[in-house]
Short mmCIF file of C-alpha atoms in Angstrom, two decimals:
data_model
loop_
_atom_site.label_atom_id
_atom_site.label_comp_id
_atom_site.label_asym_id
_atom_site.label_seq_id
_atom_site.Cartn_x
_atom_site.Cartn_y
_atom_site.Cartn_z
CA MET A 16 -25.12 -26.25 -27.93
CA LYS A 17 -28.37 -25.30 -29.70
CA SER A 18 -29.77 -23.90 -26.47
CA LEU A 19 -26.75 -21.60 -26.12
CA GLU A 20 -27.13 -20.45 -29.73
CA TRP A 21 -30.79 -19.71 -29.00
CA VAL A 22 -29.85 -17.71 -25.88
CA PHE A 23 -27.27 -15.59 -27.71
CA PHE A 24 -29.60 -15.00 -30.67
CA THR A 25 -32.40 -13.89 -28.36
CA ALA A 26 -30.05 -11.78 -26.23
CA ARG A 27 -28.70 -10.01 -29.33
CA ARG A 28 -32.20 -9.14 -30.51
CA TYR A 29 -33.21 -8.06 -27.02
CA LEU A 30 -30.17 -5.82 -26.50
CA LYS A 31 -30.57 -4.32 -29.97
CA GLU A 32 -34.13 -3.38 -29.10
CA ARG A 33 -33.07 -1.91 -25.76
CA ARG A 34 -30.64 0.45 -27.49
CA THR A 35 -33.61 2.31 -28.94
CA SER A 36 -35.76 2.17 -25.82
CA ARG A 37 -36.02 4.43 -22.81
CA THR A 38 -34.21 1.88 -20.64
CA LEU A 39 -30.96 2.78 -22.38
CA ALA A 40 -30.34 5.53 -19.81
CA ALA A 41 -30.63 3.08 -16.90
CA SER A 42 -28.14 0.68 -18.51
CA PHE A 43 -25.76 3.54 -19.23
CA LEU A 44 -25.98 4.81 -15.64
CA SER A 45 -25.36 1.30 -14.33
CA THR A 46 -22.27 0.93 -16.51
CA ALA A 47 -21.06 4.40 -15.52
CA GLY A 48 -21.64 3.62 -11.84
CA ILE A 49 -19.47 0.51 -11.99
CA ALA A 50 -16.81 2.40 -13.97
CA VAL A 51 -16.71 5.22 -11.41
CA GLY A 52 -16.53 2.76 -8.52
CA VAL A 53 -13.69 0.79 -10.12
CA LEU A 54 -11.86 4.00 -11.08
CA THR A 55 -12.10 5.33 -7.52
CA LEU A 56 -10.87 2.09 -6.00
CA VAL A 57 -7.94 1.83 -8.42
CA VAL A 58 -6.82 5.40 -7.71
CA VAL A 59 -7.29 5.21 -3.93
CA MET A 60 -5.62 1.81 -3.61
CA GLY A 61 -2.74 2.89 -5.86
CA VAL A 62 -2.04 6.00 -3.79
CA MET A 63 -2.48 4.17 -0.46
CA ASN A 64 -0.13 1.42 -1.62
CA GLY A 65 2.39 4.06 -2.64
CA PHE A 66 2.36 5.70 0.78
CA GLN A 67 2.17 2.50 2.81
CA LEU A 68 4.78 0.52 0.89
CA GLY A 69 7.02 3.58 0.86
CA PHE A 70 6.75 3.89 4.64
CA ILE A 71 7.32 0.16 5.10
CA GLU A 72 10.43 0.24 2.91
CA ASP A 73 11.78 3.27 4.81
CA ILE A 74 11.19 1.54 8.13
CA LEU A 75 12.66 -1.81 7.14
CA GLU A 76 15.56 -0.52 5.07
CA ILE A 77 16.65 2.31 7.35
CA ARG A 78 15.75 1.44 10.91
CA SER A 79 13.85 -1.73 11.70
CA TYR A 80 15.35 -4.45 9.45
CA ASP A 81 13.52 -7.66 8.56
CA LEU A 82 14.91 -9.57 11.55
CA ARG A 83 16.60 -8.44 14.73
CA VAL A 84 18.88 -10.43 17.01
CA ASN A 85 19.07 -9.12 20.58
CA GLY A 86 21.08 -10.48 23.48
CA ILE A 87 24.36 -11.13 21.66
CA PRO A 88 27.36 -10.23 23.87
CA ASP A 89 28.88 -6.87 22.93
CA GLU A 90 32.27 -8.33 22.09
CA CYS A 91 30.71 -10.99 19.81
CA SER A 92 28.38 -8.78 17.77
CA LEU A 93 30.78 -8.39 14.82
CA ASP A 94 31.53 -12.12 14.70
CA ALA A 95 27.83 -13.01 14.91
CA ALA A 96 27.00 -10.57 12.11
CA ALA A 97 29.71 -12.05 9.90
CA LEU A 98 28.34 -15.53 10.63
CA LEU A 99 24.76 -14.57 9.74
CA GLN A 100 25.89 -12.88 6.54
CA GLY A 101 26.51 -16.34 5.08
CA VAL A 102 23.14 -17.85 6.03
CA SER A 103 20.93 -18.83 3.09
CA GLY A 104 18.30 -16.18 2.37
CA VAL A 105 20.13 -13.40 4.24
CA LYS A 106 20.98 -10.35 2.15
CA ALA A 107 22.74 -8.30 4.83
CA ALA A 108 23.58 -8.62 8.54
CA VAL A 109 24.49 -5.32 10.18
CA PRO A 110 25.52 -4.82 13.83
CA PHE A 111 24.39 -1.46 15.17
CA LEU A 112 24.31 0.44 18.46
CA GLU A 113 21.80 3.19 19.13
CA THR A 114 21.31 5.64 21.96
CA GLN A 115 19.19 8.68 22.74
CA THR A 116 21.02 12.01 22.78
CA LEU A 117 20.53 15.76 22.47
CA ALA A 118 21.94 17.53 19.43
CA ARG A 119 22.82 21.19 19.04
CA GLY A 120 24.24 23.12 16.11
CA ARG A 121 24.70 26.81 15.52
CA PHE A 122 21.31 27.51 17.10
CA GLY A 123 21.13 27.49 20.88
CA SER A 124 18.31 24.99 21.38
CA PHE A 125 18.80 21.23 21.69
CA GLU A 126 16.95 18.66 19.59
CA ALA A 127 16.21 15.15 20.84
CA VAL A 128 17.68 12.64 18.37
CA GLU A 129 18.55 8.98 18.15
CA VAL A 130 22.15 8.31 17.19
CA ARG A 131 22.79 4.99 15.51
CA GLY A 132 26.28 3.59 15.22
CA ILE A 133 26.87 1.28 12.26
CA PRO A 134 30.00 -0.13 10.60
CA SER A 135 32.01 2.40 8.61
CA GLY A 136 31.88 0.25 5.46
CA ILE A 137 28.08 0.11 5.42
CA GLY A 138 27.99 0.83 1.69
CA GLN A 139 29.43 -2.60 0.92
CA ILE A 140 27.54 -4.45 3.67
CA ASP A 141 24.08 -2.92 3.14
CA PRO A 142 23.70 -0.98 -0.13
CA GLY A 143 19.93 -0.90 0.37
CA LEU A 144 20.32 1.40 3.37
CA VAL A 145 22.49 3.81 1.40
CA ALA A 146 20.00 3.88 -1.48
CA GLN A 147 17.02 4.47 0.80
CA LEU A 148 18.75 7.25 2.76
CA ASN A 149 19.20 9.25 -0.45
CA LEU A 150 22.27 11.29 0.47
CA ILE A 151 21.78 14.82 -0.93
CA ASP A 152 24.96 16.48 0.35
CA GLY A 153 28.37 15.34 1.55
CA LYS A 154 29.43 11.72 1.80
CA LEU A 155 28.78 8.63 3.92
CA ASP A 156 32.08 8.80 5.82
CA LEU A 157 30.84 7.65 9.23
CA SER A 158 34.24 7.34 10.84
CA SER A 159 34.86 11.06 10.29
CA GLY A 160 31.63 12.43 11.70
CA LEU A 161 27.83 12.47 11.51
CA VAL A 162 25.30 11.89 8.74
CA ILE A 163 22.04 13.67 9.61
CA GLY A 164 18.63 14.26 8.01
CA ARG A 165 17.74 17.38 6.08
CA GLU A 166 15.06 18.46 8.54
CA LEU A 167 17.41 18.13 11.51
CA ALA A 168 20.05 20.15 9.67
CA ARG A 169 17.49 22.92 9.18
CA ALA A 170 16.32 22.73 12.79
CA VAL A 171 19.79 23.10 14.35
CA GLY A 172 21.24 25.28 11.60
CA VAL A 173 24.12 23.20 10.28
CA ARG A 174 25.52 22.25 6.91
CA THR A 175 28.16 19.77 5.83
CA GLY A 176 31.44 20.68 7.48
CA ASP A 177 29.82 22.35 10.51
CA ILE A 178 30.34 21.05 14.03
CA MET A 179 27.40 19.56 15.91
CA THR A 180 27.40 18.83 19.63
CA LEU A 181 25.88 15.61 20.99
CA ALA A 182 25.07 15.42 24.70
CA ALA A 183 24.05 12.23 26.53
CA LEU A 184 24.27 10.36 29.83
CA SER A 185 27.07 7.81 29.66
CA GLY A 186 28.11 5.15 32.11
CA SER A 187 27.88 1.52 33.13
CA GLY A 188 24.50 1.69 34.89
CA TYR A 189 21.79 3.97 36.20
CA ALA A 190 23.74 4.75 39.36
CA GLY A 191 26.91 5.63 37.50
CA LEU A 192 25.51 7.74 34.67
CA ILE A 193 27.48 10.89 34.02
CA PRO A 194 26.99 13.65 31.42
CA ALA A 195 29.02 13.14 28.26
CA SER A 196 29.28 15.18 25.10
CA ARG A 197 31.02 14.93 21.75
CA GLU A 198 31.62 17.52 19.08
CA LEU A 199 31.62 15.92 15.64
CA PRO A 200 31.50 17.41 12.16
CA VAL A 201 28.54 16.88 9.84
CA VAL A 202 29.88 14.94 6.87
CA GLY A 203 26.62 14.15 5.09
CA ILE A 204 22.94 15.10 4.87
CA PHE A 205 20.23 12.67 3.73
CA GLN A 206 16.57 12.99 2.74
CA SER A 207 14.73 9.69 3.06
CA GLY A 208 11.26 11.17 2.54
CA PHE A 209 10.14 9.92 5.98
CA TYR A 210 9.89 13.03 8.17
CA GLU A 211 10.50 11.23 11.46
CA TYR A 212 13.86 9.93 10.24
CA ASP A 213 14.87 13.15 8.50
CA ARG A 214 14.28 15.06 11.74
CA GLY A 215 15.33 12.67 14.50
CA LEU A 216 17.86 10.09 13.21
CA VAL A 217 21.63 10.52 13.13
CA PHE A 218 24.20 8.01 11.81
CA SER A 219 27.82 7.66 12.84
CA SER A 220 30.39 4.93 13.39
CA MET A 221 29.98 2.45 16.25
CA GLU A 222 33.18 3.78 17.85
CA ASN A 223 31.76 7.31 18.05
CA VAL A 224 28.44 6.13 19.48
CA GLN A 225 30.06 3.90 22.11
CA SER A 226 31.51 6.98 23.82
CA LEU A 227 27.97 8.33 24.27
CA ALA A 228 26.09 5.10 25.03
CA SER A 229 25.04 4.13 28.53
CA GLY A 230 25.38 0.72 30.15
CA ILE A 231 21.87 -0.27 29.09
CA ASP A 232 22.61 0.24 25.39
CA HIS A 233 23.88 -2.92 23.68
CA PRO A 234 24.61 -3.78 20.05
CA VAL A 235 21.82 -5.37 18.01
CA ILE A 236 22.21 -7.27 14.75
CA GLY A 237 19.82 -6.19 12.00
CA ILE A 238 19.18 -8.71 9.24
CA LYS A 239 17.75 -7.99 5.79
CA LEU A 240 16.34 -10.88 3.82
CA LYS A 241 16.27 -11.57 0.12
CA ASN A 242 12.53 -12.25 0.49
CA ARG A 243 11.07 -10.60 3.60
CA TYR A 244 7.75 -12.38 3.18
CA ARG A 245 9.31 -15.79 3.87
CA ILE A 246 9.78 -14.99 7.52
CA SER A 247 9.26 -18.46 9.00
CA SER A 248 11.91 -20.27 6.97
CA ALA A 249 14.38 -17.39 7.35
CA MET A 250 13.93 -17.24 11.12
CA ALA A 251 14.45 -20.99 11.37
CA SER A 252 17.71 -20.78 9.36
CA VAL A 253 19.03 -17.84 11.39
CA ALA A 254 18.09 -19.44 14.73
CA LYS A 255 19.80 -22.70 13.73
CA ALA A 256 22.97 -20.86 12.68
CA LEU A 257 23.09 -18.98 15.99
CA GLU A 258 22.49 -22.06 18.15
CA ASP A 259 25.01 -24.17 16.23
CA ASN A 260 27.68 -21.58 17.03
CA GLY A 261 26.82 -21.21 20.69
CA PHE A 262 24.73 -18.02 20.56
CA ASP A 263 21.36 -17.48 22.19
CA ALA A 264 18.56 -17.26 19.60
CA SER A 265 15.78 -16.28 22.03
CA GLY A 266 16.20 -12.59 21.13
CA LEU A 267 15.35 -13.16 17.46
CA VAL A 268 12.28 -11.14 16.37
CA SER A 269 10.77 -10.39 12.96
CA TRP A 270 9.64 -7.09 11.50
CA ARG A 271 6.01 -8.13 11.89
CA GLU A 272 6.43 -8.48 15.64
CA PHE A 273 8.70 -5.50 16.11
CA ASN A 274 6.38 -3.11 14.22
CA ARG A 275 3.09 -4.90 14.88
CA SER A 276 1.10 -1.84 15.98
CA PHE A 277 2.24 0.35 13.08
CA PHE A 278 1.71 -2.22 10.35
CA GLY A 279 -1.59 -3.29 11.93
CA ALA A 280 -2.80 0.31 11.76
CA LEU A 281 -1.82 0.54 8.08
CA ARG A 282 -3.63 -2.70 7.29
CA MET A 283 -6.78 -1.59 9.12
CA GLU A 284 -6.71 1.80 7.37
CA LYS A 285 -6.50 0.16 3.97
CA LEU A 286 -9.26 -2.35 4.76
CA THR A 287 -11.59 0.35 6.08
CA MET A 288 -11.06 2.55 3.03
CA SER A 289 -11.71 -0.38 0.69
CA LEU A 290 -14.95 -1.28 2.48
CA LEU A 291 -16.19 2.32 2.41
CA ILE A 292 -15.54 2.69 -1.30
CA GLY A 293 -16.89 -0.83 -1.92
CA VAL A 294 -20.30 0.37 -0.72
CA MET A 295 -20.51 2.14 -4.08
CA PHE A 296 -20.73 -1.28 -5.72
CA LEU A 297 -23.78 -2.10 -3.60
CA VAL A 298 -25.51 1.08 -4.78
CA VAL A 299 -24.71 0.28 -8.41
CA ALA A 300 -25.83 -3.33 -7.90
CA GLY A 301 -29.19 -2.06 -6.64
CA ASN A 302 -29.50 0.15 -9.72
CA ILE A 303 -28.79 -2.80 -12.02
CA PHE A 304 -31.28 -4.96 -10.13
CA HIS A 305 -34.15 -2.48 -10.47
CA SER A 306 -33.29 -1.67 -14.09
CA LEU A 307 -33.30 -5.31 -15.21
CA ARG A 308 -36.31 -6.19 -13.10
CA ARG A 309 -38.24 -3.42 -14.81
CA GLY A 310 -37.05 -4.81 -18.15
CA VAL A 311 -38.37 -8.23 -17.19
CA GLN A 312 -41.77 -6.79 -16.34
CA GLU A 313 -41.89 -4.77 -19.56
CA LYS A 314 -41.13 -7.90 -21.61
CA ARG A 315 -43.72 -10.13 -19.97
CA ALA A 316 -45.52 -10.77 -23.26
CA ALA A 317 -42.31 -11.53 -25.16
CA ILE A 318 -41.14 -13.83 -22.38
CA ALA A 319 -44.48 -15.64 -22.43
CA VAL A 320 -44.19 -16.20 -26.20
CA LEU A 321 -40.64 -17.51 -25.83
CA ARG A 322 -41.76 -19.85 -23.07
CA ALA A 323 -44.77 -20.99 -25.15
CA VAL A 324 -42.64 -21.93 -28.18
CA GLY A 325 -40.34 -24.11 -26.09
CA GLY A 326 -37.90 -21.76 -24.41
CA GLY A 327 -37.04 -22.95 -20.92
CA SER A 328 -37.18 -20.62 -17.94
CA ARG A 329 -33.42 -21.00 -17.42
CA GLN A 330 -32.73 -20.09 -21.04
CA VAL A 331 -34.91 -16.98 -20.92
CA GLN A 332 -33.46 -16.03 -17.57
CA LEU A 333 -29.97 -16.32 -19.03
CA VAL A 334 -30.81 -13.59 -21.55
CA PHE A 335 -31.17 -11.03 -18.74
CA VAL A 336 -28.17 -12.39 -16.86
CA LEU A 337 -26.15 -11.91 -20.03
CA GLU A 338 -27.17 -8.24 -20.12
CA GLY A 339 -25.93 -7.81 -16.54
CA ALA A 340 -22.67 -9.48 -17.49
CA ILE A 341 -22.22 -7.08 -20.40
CA ILE A 342 -22.86 -4.11 -18.09
CA GLY A 343 -20.37 -5.47 -15.56
CA LEU A 344 -17.67 -6.15 -18.15
CA ALA A 345 -18.07 -2.75 -19.81
CA GLY A 346 -18.03 -0.87 -16.50
CA THR A 347 -15.05 -2.82 -15.22
CA PHE A 348 -13.09 -2.32 -18.44
CA TRP A 349 -13.63 1.42 -18.54
CA GLY A 350 -13.09 1.80 -14.80
CA ILE A 351 -9.74 0.00 -14.80
CA GLY A 352 -8.59 1.77 -17.95
CA LEU A 353 -9.46 5.24 -16.66
CA GLY A 354 -8.16 4.36 -13.18
CA LEU A 355 -4.74 3.32 -14.49
CA LEU A 356 -4.62 6.42 -16.68
CA THR A 357 -5.41 8.65 -13.69
CA VAL A 358 -2.94 6.90 -11.39
CA THR A 359 -0.04 7.12 -13.83
CA HIS A 360 -0.64 10.85 -14.34
CA ILE A 361 -1.76 11.77 -10.84
CA ASN A 362 1.26 13.96 -10.11
CA SER A 363 0.65 15.90 -13.32
CA LEU A 364 -2.96 16.30 -12.22
CA PHE A 365 -1.90 17.64 -8.82
CA ARG A 366 0.53 20.06 -10.46
CA LEU A 367 -2.30 21.29 -12.68
CA LEU A 368 -4.57 21.77 -9.66
CA GLU A 369 -1.76 23.55 -7.82
CA HIS A 370 -1.25 25.85 -10.80
CA ILE A 371 -4.98 26.62 -10.96
CA SER A 372 -5.15 27.29 -7.21
CA SER A 373 -2.16 29.64 -7.43
CA ARG A 374 -3.88 31.49 -10.29
CA LEU A 375 -7.02 31.83 -8.19
CA ALA A 376 -4.95 32.93 -5.15
CA ILE A 377 -6.05 29.90 -3.15
CA ASN A 378 -3.68 28.78 -0.40
CA SER A 379 -3.06 25.10 -1.22
CA GLY A 380 -0.70 24.53 1.73
CA THR A 381 2.80 23.08 1.87
CA PHE A 382 3.48 19.35 1.87
CA TYR A 383 6.63 17.50 2.85
CA LEU A 384 6.52 15.16 -0.14
CA SER A 385 7.56 16.47 -3.53
CA GLU A 386 5.27 14.01 -5.33
CA VAL A 387 2.55 11.50 -4.56
CA PRO A 388 3.92 7.93 -4.53
CA VAL A 389 1.87 5.38 -6.48
CA ARG A 390 2.04 1.58 -6.47
CA VAL A 391 -0.43 -0.51 -8.49
CA LEU A 392 -0.54 -4.19 -7.52
CA PRO A 393 -1.84 -6.57 -10.22
CA GLY A 394 -3.45 -8.84 -7.62
CA GLU A 395 -5.55 -5.98 -6.26
CA LEU A 396 -6.64 -5.03 -9.78
CA LEU A 397 -7.93 -8.56 -10.29
CA ILE A 398 -9.83 -8.46 -6.97
CA ILE A 399 -11.42 -5.08 -7.83
CA ALA A 400 -12.43 -6.32 -11.29
CA ALA A 401 -13.84 -9.56 -9.88
CA CYS A 402 -15.88 -7.71 -7.23
CA ALA A 403 -17.32 -5.25 -9.77
CA PHE A 404 -18.23 -7.95 -12.27
CA SER A 405 -19.67 -10.22 -9.57
CA ALA A 406 -21.86 -7.40 -8.23
CA ALA A 407 -23.34 -6.81 -11.70
CA LEU A 408 -23.79 -10.53 -12.40
CA PHE A 409 -25.43 -11.24 -9.05
CA SER A 410 -27.83 -8.30 -9.44
CA ALA A 411 -28.83 -9.48 -12.92
CA TRP A 412 -29.43 -13.00 -11.66
CA MET A 413 -31.60 -11.75 -8.79
CA ALA A 414 -33.61 -9.52 -11.15
CA SER A 415 -34.21 -12.35 -13.64
CA ARG A 416 -35.61 -14.77 -11.05
CA ASP A 417 -39.13 -13.51 -11.82
CA VAL A 418 -38.91 -15.27 -15.20
CA SER A 419 -39.21 -18.72 -13.61
CA SER A 420 -42.42 -17.74 -11.77
CA MET A 421 -44.21 -16.44 -14.87
CA LYS A 422 -47.01 -18.59 -16.33
CA PRO A 423 -47.18 -18.11 -20.11
CA SER A 424 -50.85 -19.17 -20.39
CA GLU A 425 -52.07 -16.54 -17.93
CA ILE A 426 -49.93 -13.79 -19.42
CA LEU A 427 -51.01 -14.49 -23.01
CA ARG A 428 -54.67 -14.74 -21.99
CA TYR A 429 -54.71 -11.24 -20.53
CA GLU A 430 -52.25 -9.66 -22.96
#
C-alpha cells in the first residue's frame, strides 16, 4: 500500500513538472492522435453498421428470410407453413412462389423483374415484411393486383391504378413452355431503400403468380425467427417438426448459407476497414513510445536519486506507465465523446456540406438514400476503447523498460 502511495505521489509531481516543460506538446499530440483514431473508428464503424445492418434487414425481412424450407409438395405448402407457425422460436412462416417475368407499363420497353406470390393476408402473418417494404402509395391488396417498387414504377411509367403487363414462359416443363401474359393493375408502390428490390421485385397473390409460373417453379416456405442469431436450435426445432409430420427436412437452409457470399463480403469489408484505420493506433503508439522514452532519458538523474533512496525499478517504471495510461484514457474519452457526437449529427453535417457545395456551385451528385443510416453497437465501442487504451499502455511500458537497466551509482557519479 505504501509503495502505491509513493508511486502516485511521485507520478503527480512528475506530471506537474511536465506540464511546464517542452514535452507537453508531445503528450498533447499523443492524446490528440488517440482521440482522432478513436473518433474515426467510431464514425466509420457506425456508418458501416448502418448500411450493412440495413441491407441485412432488407434482405432477411423482404426476400431471403431467416430459414427456408424447399422440397415441400406444392399442395402441402400451406399446411406445412401453418404447422411451422406454431414451432417455438418461429415468428412467421410464409409460403411463397416466385418466378422471373418481363414487365411493361405505359412505356414500350420491358423490364426484367421477379414476381413473388405470397398469401393475401400477409399483413397479419408477417407484419415485419409490411413494415420493411414501406408502402408509399396505394394499399397492400395482393389479390387485386400488383405491389411494385418506386424505381420500377418510374422505369415503366405507371402509377397506382394503372395496368401493367407481365409476360413469362408458363408450362409443366422445358419442352412444354408456352408464352403467357397477364394484365394486372398496380395497387401499391413501396420504397424499401434497397435499390435492387425497388427496381426488380414485384409482389402479388400466389394465385396470380401461379398462372405465370413454369413447371420448375415450386412454393418455398420462408421462416422468420424471434432471434435469428440462434440458428442451430431453431433449425433443429423446425426440422423435428417437419419430420414428425412426414415432411422432408433436407431442404432446410439458413440465411447464413443462402446468402453466404454476400454476408461474407460485408464481413470482409468491415474487417479490412477496421484494420486500415487501426494502423493509426500503431502510429500513435510509436509517438507515445518515443515521447516517454525521451522523458526517461531526460530524468536520468531524478530516477537515479529515487533508486538510491530506496525506490525499486518497478515502482519508478510504474510512474511512466501511469503517464501512458493517462494519455490513453484521455484520448479514448475524447475520441468516443466526439465520435458519438459526430455520428448522431452526421446527417446534419452532410446537409451543411451539401448546402455549402450548392453555394459554391459544386456538383455534389445525386444519391439514392435520403439520409445516411447509422448504428452504434456498444460492444464495438468497448473494443475500440480497449484497443486504444492498450496501445497507449503497451507503448508506455516498452518506453519505461530502460529504467530497470539504469545503474544509480554510475549516473550519479557522472551527473
